GROMACS .gro file of C-alpha atoms in nm:
model
  324
    1UNK     CA    1   1.694  -0.766  -1.071
    2UNK     CA    2   1.665  -0.422  -0.909
    3UNK     CA    3   1.652  -0.418  -0.528
    4UNK     CA    4   1.591  -0.142  -0.274
    5UNK     CA    5   1.961  -0.163  -0.188
    6UNK     CA    6   2.031  -0.024  -0.536
    7UNK     CA    7   1.819   0.282  -0.455
    8UNK     CA    8   1.889   0.351  -0.087
    9UNK     CA    9   2.249   0.485  -0.119
   10UNK     CA   10   2.128   0.802  -0.292
   11UNK     CA   11   1.899   0.893   0.000
   12UNK     CA   12   2.058   0.686   0.277
   13UNK     CA   13   2.143   0.988   0.496
   14UNK     CA   14   1.793   1.126   0.453
   15UNK     CA   15   1.636   0.793   0.547
   16UNK     CA   16   1.855   0.768   0.859
   17UNK     CA   17   1.763   1.122   0.958
   18UNK     CA   18   1.397   1.047   0.888
   19UNK     CA   19   1.405   0.747   1.123
   20UNK     CA   20   1.532   0.967   1.407
   21UNK     CA   21   1.269   1.232   1.343
   22UNK     CA   22   0.993   0.974   1.302
   23UNK     CA   23   1.078   0.813   1.636
   24UNK     CA   24   1.075   1.156   1.797
   25UNK     CA   25   0.734   1.235   1.645
   26UNK     CA   26   0.584   0.928   1.817
   27UNK     CA   27   0.715   0.998   2.169
   28UNK     CA   28   0.471   1.014   2.458
   29UNK     CA   29   0.483   1.070   2.833
   30UNK     CA   30   0.266   0.758   2.878
   31UNK     CA   31   0.490   0.451   2.929
   32UNK     CA   32   0.244   0.209   2.762
   33UNK     CA   33   0.227   0.427   2.451
   34UNK     CA   34   0.605   0.450   2.432
   35UNK     CA   35   0.632   0.074   2.461
   36UNK     CA   36   0.380   0.019   2.182
   37UNK     CA   37   0.522   0.284   1.948
   38UNK     CA   38   0.870   0.134   1.996
   39UNK     CA   39   0.724  -0.201   1.892
   40UNK     CA   40   0.561  -0.039   1.587
   41UNK     CA   41   0.890   0.116   1.479
   42UNK     CA   42   1.066  -0.221   1.506
   43UNK     CA   43   0.815  -0.397   1.278
   44UNK     CA   44   0.798  -0.136   1.002
   45UNK     CA   45   0.858  -0.246   0.644
   46UNK     CA   46   1.070  -0.138   0.350
   47UNK     CA   47   1.057   0.244   0.397
   48UNK     CA   48   0.903   0.278   0.052
   49UNK     CA   49   0.678   0.569   0.145
   50UNK     CA   50   0.958   0.793   0.278
   51UNK     CA   51   1.170   0.685  -0.021
   52UNK     CA   52   0.899   0.808  -0.257
   53UNK     CA   53   0.876   1.140  -0.072
   54UNK     CA   54   1.253   1.198  -0.083
   55UNK     CA   55   1.294   1.091  -0.447
   56UNK     CA   56   1.011   1.322  -0.550
   57UNK     CA   57   1.156   1.607  -0.344
   58UNK     CA   58   1.509   1.550  -0.476
   59UNK     CA   59   1.381   1.542  -0.835
   60UNK     CA   60   1.238   1.893  -0.795
   61UNK     CA   61   1.467   2.071  -0.548
   62UNK     CA   62   1.668   2.038  -0.229
   63UNK     CA   63   1.543   1.799   0.040
   64UNK     CA   64   1.481   1.993   0.362
   65UNK     CA   65   1.282   2.006   0.686
   66UNK     CA   66   0.949   2.019   0.504
   67UNK     CA   67   1.040   1.696   0.319
   68UNK     CA   68   1.108   1.519   0.649
   69UNK     CA   69   0.776   1.642   0.786
   70UNK     CA   70   0.596   1.519   0.473
   71UNK     CA   71   0.750   1.173   0.510
   72UNK     CA   72   0.673   1.160   0.884
   73UNK     CA   73   0.312   1.276   0.839
   74UNK     CA   74   0.244   1.014   0.575
   75UNK     CA   75   0.408   0.742   0.783
   76UNK     CA   76   0.216   0.839   1.097
   77UNK     CA   77  -0.121   0.841   0.924
   78UNK     CA   78  -0.046   0.525   0.729
   79UNK     CA   79   0.065   0.341   1.045
   80UNK     CA   80  -0.254   0.456   1.218
   81UNK     CA   81  -0.468   0.315   0.937
   82UNK     CA   82  -0.281  -0.018   0.953
   83UNK     CA   83  -0.339  -0.045   1.329
   84UNK     CA   84  -0.710   0.025   1.279
   85UNK     CA   85  -0.727  -0.214   0.980
   86UNK     CA   86  -0.590  -0.498   1.194
   87UNK     CA   87  -0.874  -0.442   1.441
   88UNK     CA   88  -1.140  -0.428   1.170
   89UNK     CA   89  -1.004  -0.735   0.988
   90UNK     CA   90  -0.929  -0.923   1.311
   91UNK     CA   91  -0.571  -0.968   1.189
   92UNK     CA   92  -0.325  -1.096   1.446
   93UNK     CA   93  -0.003  -1.096   1.244
   94UNK     CA   94   0.149  -0.846   1.003
   95UNK     CA   95   0.489  -0.889   0.831
   96UNK     CA   96   0.572  -1.177   1.063
   97UNK     CA   97   0.501  -0.977   1.381
   98UNK     CA   98   0.202  -0.990   1.611
   99UNK     CA   99  -0.038  -0.702   1.553
  100UNK     CA  100  -0.109  -0.444   1.823
  101UNK     CA  101  -0.458  -0.584   1.882
  102UNK     CA  102  -0.313  -0.935   1.922
  103UNK     CA  103  -0.077  -0.820   2.198
  104UNK     CA  104  -0.273  -0.541   2.369
  105UNK     CA  105  -0.635  -0.607   2.256
  106UNK     CA  106  -0.868  -0.400   2.040
  107UNK     CA  107  -0.937  -0.109   2.276
  108UNK     CA  108  -0.569  -0.026   2.314
  109UNK     CA  109  -0.508  -0.072   1.939
  110UNK     CA  110  -0.786   0.172   1.845
  111UNK     CA  111  -0.656   0.430   2.093
  112UNK     CA  112  -0.300   0.391   1.963
  113UNK     CA  113  -0.426   0.445   1.609
  114UNK     CA  114  -0.608   0.758   1.724
  115UNK     CA  115  -0.291   0.879   1.897
  116UNK     CA  116  -0.085   0.837   1.579
  117UNK     CA  117  -0.346   1.025   1.379
  118UNK     CA  118  -0.337   1.313   1.627
  119UNK     CA  119   0.045   1.322   1.621
  120UNK     CA  120   0.036   1.352   1.243
  121UNK     CA  121  -0.220   1.631   1.253
  122UNK     CA  122  -0.023   1.822   1.517
  123UNK     CA  123   0.301   1.779   1.321
  124UNK     CA  124   0.144   1.944   1.017
  125UNK     CA  125  -0.051   2.214   1.201
  126UNK     CA  126   0.236   2.301   1.434
  127UNK     CA  127   0.455   2.377   1.133
  128UNK     CA  128   0.176   2.541   0.931
  129UNK     CA  129   0.199   2.269   0.664
  130UNK     CA  130  -0.168   2.311   0.570
  131UNK     CA  131  -0.139   2.216   0.203
  132UNK     CA  132   0.059   1.906   0.300
  133UNK     CA  133  -0.214   1.815   0.547
  134UNK     CA  134  -0.475   1.860   0.273
  135UNK     CA  135  -0.289   1.626   0.035
  136UNK     CA  136  -0.245   1.351   0.294
  137UNK     CA  137  -0.597   1.389   0.436
  138UNK     CA  138  -0.736   1.349   0.085
  139UNK     CA  139  -0.545   1.020   0.056
  140UNK     CA  140  -0.674   0.892   0.391
  141UNK     CA  141  -1.029   0.981   0.286
  142UNK     CA  142  -0.982   0.784  -0.037
  143UNK     CA  143  -0.837   0.488   0.153
  144UNK     CA  144  -1.141   0.476   0.381
  145UNK     CA  145  -1.379   0.499   0.086
  146UNK     CA  146  -1.194   0.217  -0.090
  147UNK     CA  147  -1.215  -0.009   0.214
  148UNK     CA  148  -1.587   0.053   0.250
  149UNK     CA  149  -1.650  -0.007  -0.120
  150UNK     CA  150  -1.458  -0.334  -0.099
  151UNK     CA  151  -1.658  -0.444   0.207
  152UNK     CA  152  -1.981  -0.365   0.022
  153UNK     CA  153  -1.878  -0.562  -0.287
  154UNK     CA  154  -1.724  -0.852  -0.091
  155UNK     CA  155  -2.062  -0.932   0.062
  156UNK     CA  156  -2.213  -1.011  -0.278
  157UNK     CA  157  -1.898  -1.124  -0.462
  158UNK     CA  158  -2.017  -0.937  -0.770
  159UNK     CA  159  -1.731  -0.693  -0.825
  160UNK     CA  160  -1.660  -0.580  -1.182
  161UNK     CA  161  -1.319  -0.498  -1.327
  162UNK     CA  162  -1.399  -0.126  -1.325
  163UNK     CA  163  -1.506  -0.141  -0.959
  164UNK     CA  164  -1.185  -0.325  -0.876
  165UNK     CA  165  -0.978  -0.043  -1.030
  166UNK     CA  166  -1.180   0.210  -0.831
  167UNK     CA  167  -1.113   0.019  -0.508
  168UNK     CA  168  -0.737  -0.012  -0.554
  169UNK     CA  169  -0.713   0.348  -0.676
  170UNK     CA  170  -0.857   0.453  -0.340
  171UNK     CA  171  -0.701   0.190  -0.110
  172UNK     CA  172  -0.344   0.184  -0.245
  173UNK     CA  173  -0.275   0.428  -0.526
  174UNK     CA  174  -0.401   0.734  -0.337
  175UNK     CA  175  -0.131   0.699  -0.069
  176UNK     CA  176   0.149   0.648  -0.323
  177UNK     CA  177   0.018   0.953  -0.509
  178UNK     CA  178   0.021   1.155  -0.185
  179UNK     CA  179   0.385   1.058  -0.124
  180UNK     CA  180   0.491   1.183  -0.466
  181UNK     CA  181   0.282   1.502  -0.455
  182UNK     CA  182   0.388   1.593  -0.099
  183UNK     CA  183   0.755   1.540  -0.187
  184UNK     CA  184   0.724   1.790  -0.469
  185UNK     CA  185   0.530   2.030  -0.245
  186UNK     CA  186   0.800   2.013   0.023
  187UNK     CA  187   1.056   2.176  -0.210
  188UNK     CA  188   0.822   2.444  -0.345
  189UNK     CA  189   0.711   2.285  -0.672
  190UNK     CA  190   0.423   2.442  -0.862
  191UNK     CA  191   0.063   2.320  -0.851
  192UNK     CA  192   0.106   2.184  -1.204
  193UNK     CA  193   0.411   1.981  -1.104
  194UNK     CA  194   0.240   1.851  -0.787
  195UNK     CA  195  -0.058   1.738  -0.993
  196UNK     CA  196   0.170   1.555  -1.236
  197UNK     CA  197   0.348   1.384  -0.947
  198UNK     CA  198   0.010   1.284  -0.800
  199UNK     CA  199  -0.085   1.128  -1.134
  200UNK     CA  200   0.249   0.949  -1.164
  201UNK     CA  201   0.215   0.817  -0.808
  202UNK     CA  202  -0.137   0.699  -0.887
  203UNK     CA  203  -0.006   0.492  -1.179
  204UNK     CA  204   0.280   0.348  -0.973
  205UNK     CA  205   0.039   0.268  -0.689
  206UNK     CA  206  -0.192   0.079  -0.924
  207UNK     CA  207   0.103  -0.128  -1.044
  208UNK     CA  208   0.208  -0.190  -0.683
  209UNK     CA  209  -0.134  -0.328  -0.587
  210UNK     CA  210  -0.157  -0.545  -0.897
  211UNK     CA  211   0.179  -0.696  -0.803
  212UNK     CA  212   0.043  -0.764  -0.454
  213UNK     CA  213  -0.253  -0.941  -0.609
  214UNK     CA  214  -0.024  -1.157  -0.821
  215UNK     CA  215   0.194  -1.242  -0.521
  216UNK     CA  216  -0.116  -1.361  -0.338
  217UNK     CA  217  -0.146  -1.628  -0.606
  218UNK     CA  218   0.212  -1.740  -0.538
  219UNK     CA  219   0.363  -1.589  -0.854
  220UNK     CA  220   0.740  -1.549  -0.817
  221UNK     CA  221   0.729  -1.501  -0.442
  222UNK     CA  222   0.983  -1.601  -0.179
  223UNK     CA  223   0.926  -1.954  -0.053
  224UNK     CA  224   0.728  -1.962   0.271
  225UNK     CA  225   0.525  -1.645   0.218
  226UNK     CA  226   0.154  -1.713   0.289
  227UNK     CA  227  -0.069  -1.706  -0.019
  228UNK     CA  228  -0.442  -1.711  -0.080
  229UNK     CA  229  -0.516  -1.441   0.177
  230UNK     CA  230  -0.759  -1.258  -0.052
  231UNK     CA  231  -0.954  -1.576  -0.121
  232UNK     CA  232  -0.969  -1.661   0.251
  233UNK     CA  233  -1.107  -1.312   0.315
  234UNK     CA  234  -1.349  -1.343   0.018
  235UNK     CA  235  -1.184  -1.053  -0.167
  236UNK     CA  236  -1.190  -1.065  -0.546
  237UNK     CA  237  -0.872  -0.932  -0.710
  238UNK     CA  238  -0.811  -0.882  -1.082
  239UNK     CA  239  -0.679  -1.233  -1.169
  240UNK     CA  240  -0.994  -1.393  -1.029
  241UNK     CA  241  -1.229  -1.126  -1.165
  242UNK     CA  242  -1.089  -1.179  -1.515
  243UNK     CA  243  -1.107  -1.559  -1.482
  244UNK     CA  244  -1.474  -1.536  -1.382
  245UNK     CA  245  -1.541  -1.312  -1.682
  246UNK     CA  246  -1.407  -1.585  -1.910
  247UNK     CA  247  -1.621  -1.858  -1.751
  248UNK     CA  248  -1.953  -2.017  -1.825
  249UNK     CA  249  -2.245  -1.947  -1.595
  250UNK     CA  250  -2.205  -2.288  -1.431
  251UNK     CA  251  -1.829  -2.244  -1.375
  252UNK     CA  252  -1.880  -1.900  -1.225
  253UNK     CA  253  -2.158  -2.019  -0.997
  254UNK     CA  254  -1.945  -2.309  -0.869
  255UNK     CA  255  -1.636  -2.094  -0.798
  256UNK     CA  256  -1.835  -1.818  -0.627
  257UNK     CA  257  -2.010  -2.079  -0.413
  258UNK     CA  258  -1.673  -2.225  -0.313
  259UNK     CA  259  -1.547  -1.881  -0.210
  260UNK     CA  260  -1.864  -1.805  -0.013
  261UNK     CA  261  -1.868  -2.131   0.180
  262UNK     CA  262  -1.524  -2.294   0.179
  263UNK     CA  263  -1.271  -2.018   0.117
  264UNK     CA  264  -1.043  -2.122   0.405
  265UNK     CA  265  -1.002  -2.484   0.294
  266UNK     CA  266  -0.656  -2.546   0.136
  267UNK     CA  267  -0.789  -2.774  -0.136
  268UNK     CA  268  -1.047  -2.512  -0.236
  269UNK     CA  269  -0.780  -2.241  -0.253
  270UNK     CA  270  -0.569  -2.467  -0.477
  271UNK     CA  271  -0.873  -2.534  -0.696
  272UNK     CA  272  -0.932  -2.161  -0.738
  273UNK     CA  273  -0.563  -2.104  -0.813
  274UNK     CA  274  -0.578  -2.363  -1.090
  275UNK     CA  275  -0.902  -2.212  -1.222
  276UNK     CA  276  -0.745  -1.865  -1.241
  277UNK     CA  277  -0.435  -1.999  -1.419
  278UNK     CA  278  -0.640  -2.197  -1.671
  279UNK     CA  279  -0.853  -1.894  -1.758
  280UNK     CA  280  -0.553  -1.664  -1.811
  281UNK     CA  281  -0.622  -1.448  -1.505
  282UNK     CA  282  -0.258  -1.422  -1.397
  283UNK     CA  283  -0.134  -1.333  -1.746
  284UNK     CA  284  -0.404  -1.068  -1.782
  285UNK     CA  285  -0.329  -0.907  -1.445
  286UNK     CA  286   0.044  -0.905  -1.524
  287UNK     CA  287  -0.025  -0.734  -1.858
  288UNK     CA  288  -0.234  -0.463  -1.688
  289UNK     CA  289   0.033  -0.418  -1.419
  290UNK     CA  290   0.304  -0.364  -1.680
  291UNK     CA  291   0.086  -0.109  -1.860
  292UNK     CA  292   0.051   0.096  -1.540
  293UNK     CA  293   0.422   0.060  -1.467
  294UNK     CA  294   0.526   0.181  -1.813
  295UNK     CA  295   0.291   0.480  -1.793
  296UNK     CA  296   0.438   0.576  -1.455
  297UNK     CA  297   0.794   0.542  -1.584
  298UNK     CA  298   0.710   0.753  -1.888
  299UNK     CA  299   0.594   1.036  -1.662
  300UNK     CA  300   0.911   1.014  -1.450
  301UNK     CA  301   1.121   1.022  -1.767
  302UNK     CA  302   0.977   1.367  -1.840
  303UNK     CA  303   1.159   1.503  -1.531
  304UNK     CA  304   1.496   1.681  -1.566
  305UNK     CA  305   1.789   1.440  -1.574
  306UNK     CA  306   1.927   1.360  -1.226
  307UNK     CA  307   2.031   1.071  -1.001
  308UNK     CA  308   1.695   1.106  -0.828
  309UNK     CA  309   1.514   1.055  -1.157
  310UNK     CA  310   1.713   0.738  -1.228
  311UNK     CA  311   1.643   0.607  -0.876
  312UNK     CA  312   1.274   0.693  -0.918
  313UNK     CA  313   1.253   0.482  -1.235
  314UNK     CA  314   1.435   0.198  -1.057
  315UNK     CA  315   1.193   0.213  -0.765
  316UNK     CA  316   0.896   0.184  -0.998
  317UNK     CA  317   1.068  -0.111  -1.168
  318UNK     CA  318   1.127  -0.270  -0.827
  319UNK     CA  319   0.757  -0.239  -0.746
  320UNK     CA  320   0.670  -0.490  -1.018
  321UNK     CA  321   0.971  -0.720  -0.972
  322UNK     CA  322   0.964  -0.767  -0.594
  323UNK     CA  323   0.905  -1.110  -0.444
  324UNK     CA  324   0.719  -0.999  -0.129
   0.00000   0.00000   0.00000
């Protein structure tokens, strides 16, 4: 199975340099801010967003200062949205760490998110990276729209398959698309190439979110990883949406009622898991995920032959094979 360790060696120096520059971009003269941003850096995840930026840049030219700024801008704005999301969702743990709002309360968390947003904006404006700022701002706009659409639909638990695709296109795929497009932009690629990279990133991002949805049902995950989060939060993902589509009116009414009133009860979560499996929801979601993955890989395969292209294909493959 492909791992990130198979991909990192090609851009290892760039990722190390990025970490130094990213830390520098978060510095503040306020001790509390420095303490919190240091904590944020420690709890960051797999570096997939900067990896996407560098692989896209390397596939189209020579990675340079603009590529590092693209990766840092995306990471700053993404981290800001996560900090704000934790406040909105009242989440107190993320990736095994306490959230900022859990440790320093909501007011501080919101202000820290605002600070990170401002640092990202200043990074782009200070270096006259206006097109880069436009690409990333478009993604943040889409992410916000996706969150609001999901909140609206969650209240009634009446989301359709098409609405689900619209939500994940905004919430997840738009940021992956921005990574790929901004990487190409950073090395002077044409508008046509940037658009193609945006489309490829969109497809990869859709596959990424579908894999997340499958992992939430405990499919192939590492032992000990929490599952059922979407059900607890009354969010309908594709496996459940499909299962409900295959159900009788009475079955659908019973499951929706369970989600509305008892979604945090372990036995109810297990009942819904079994319902989704029996209706073919997991198999259907996996099929759709593979379709998006193969379309993304096909677009990458159109790029000129290079080590970056090979690593790009491997990263997309990893997206759908990962266990967490």
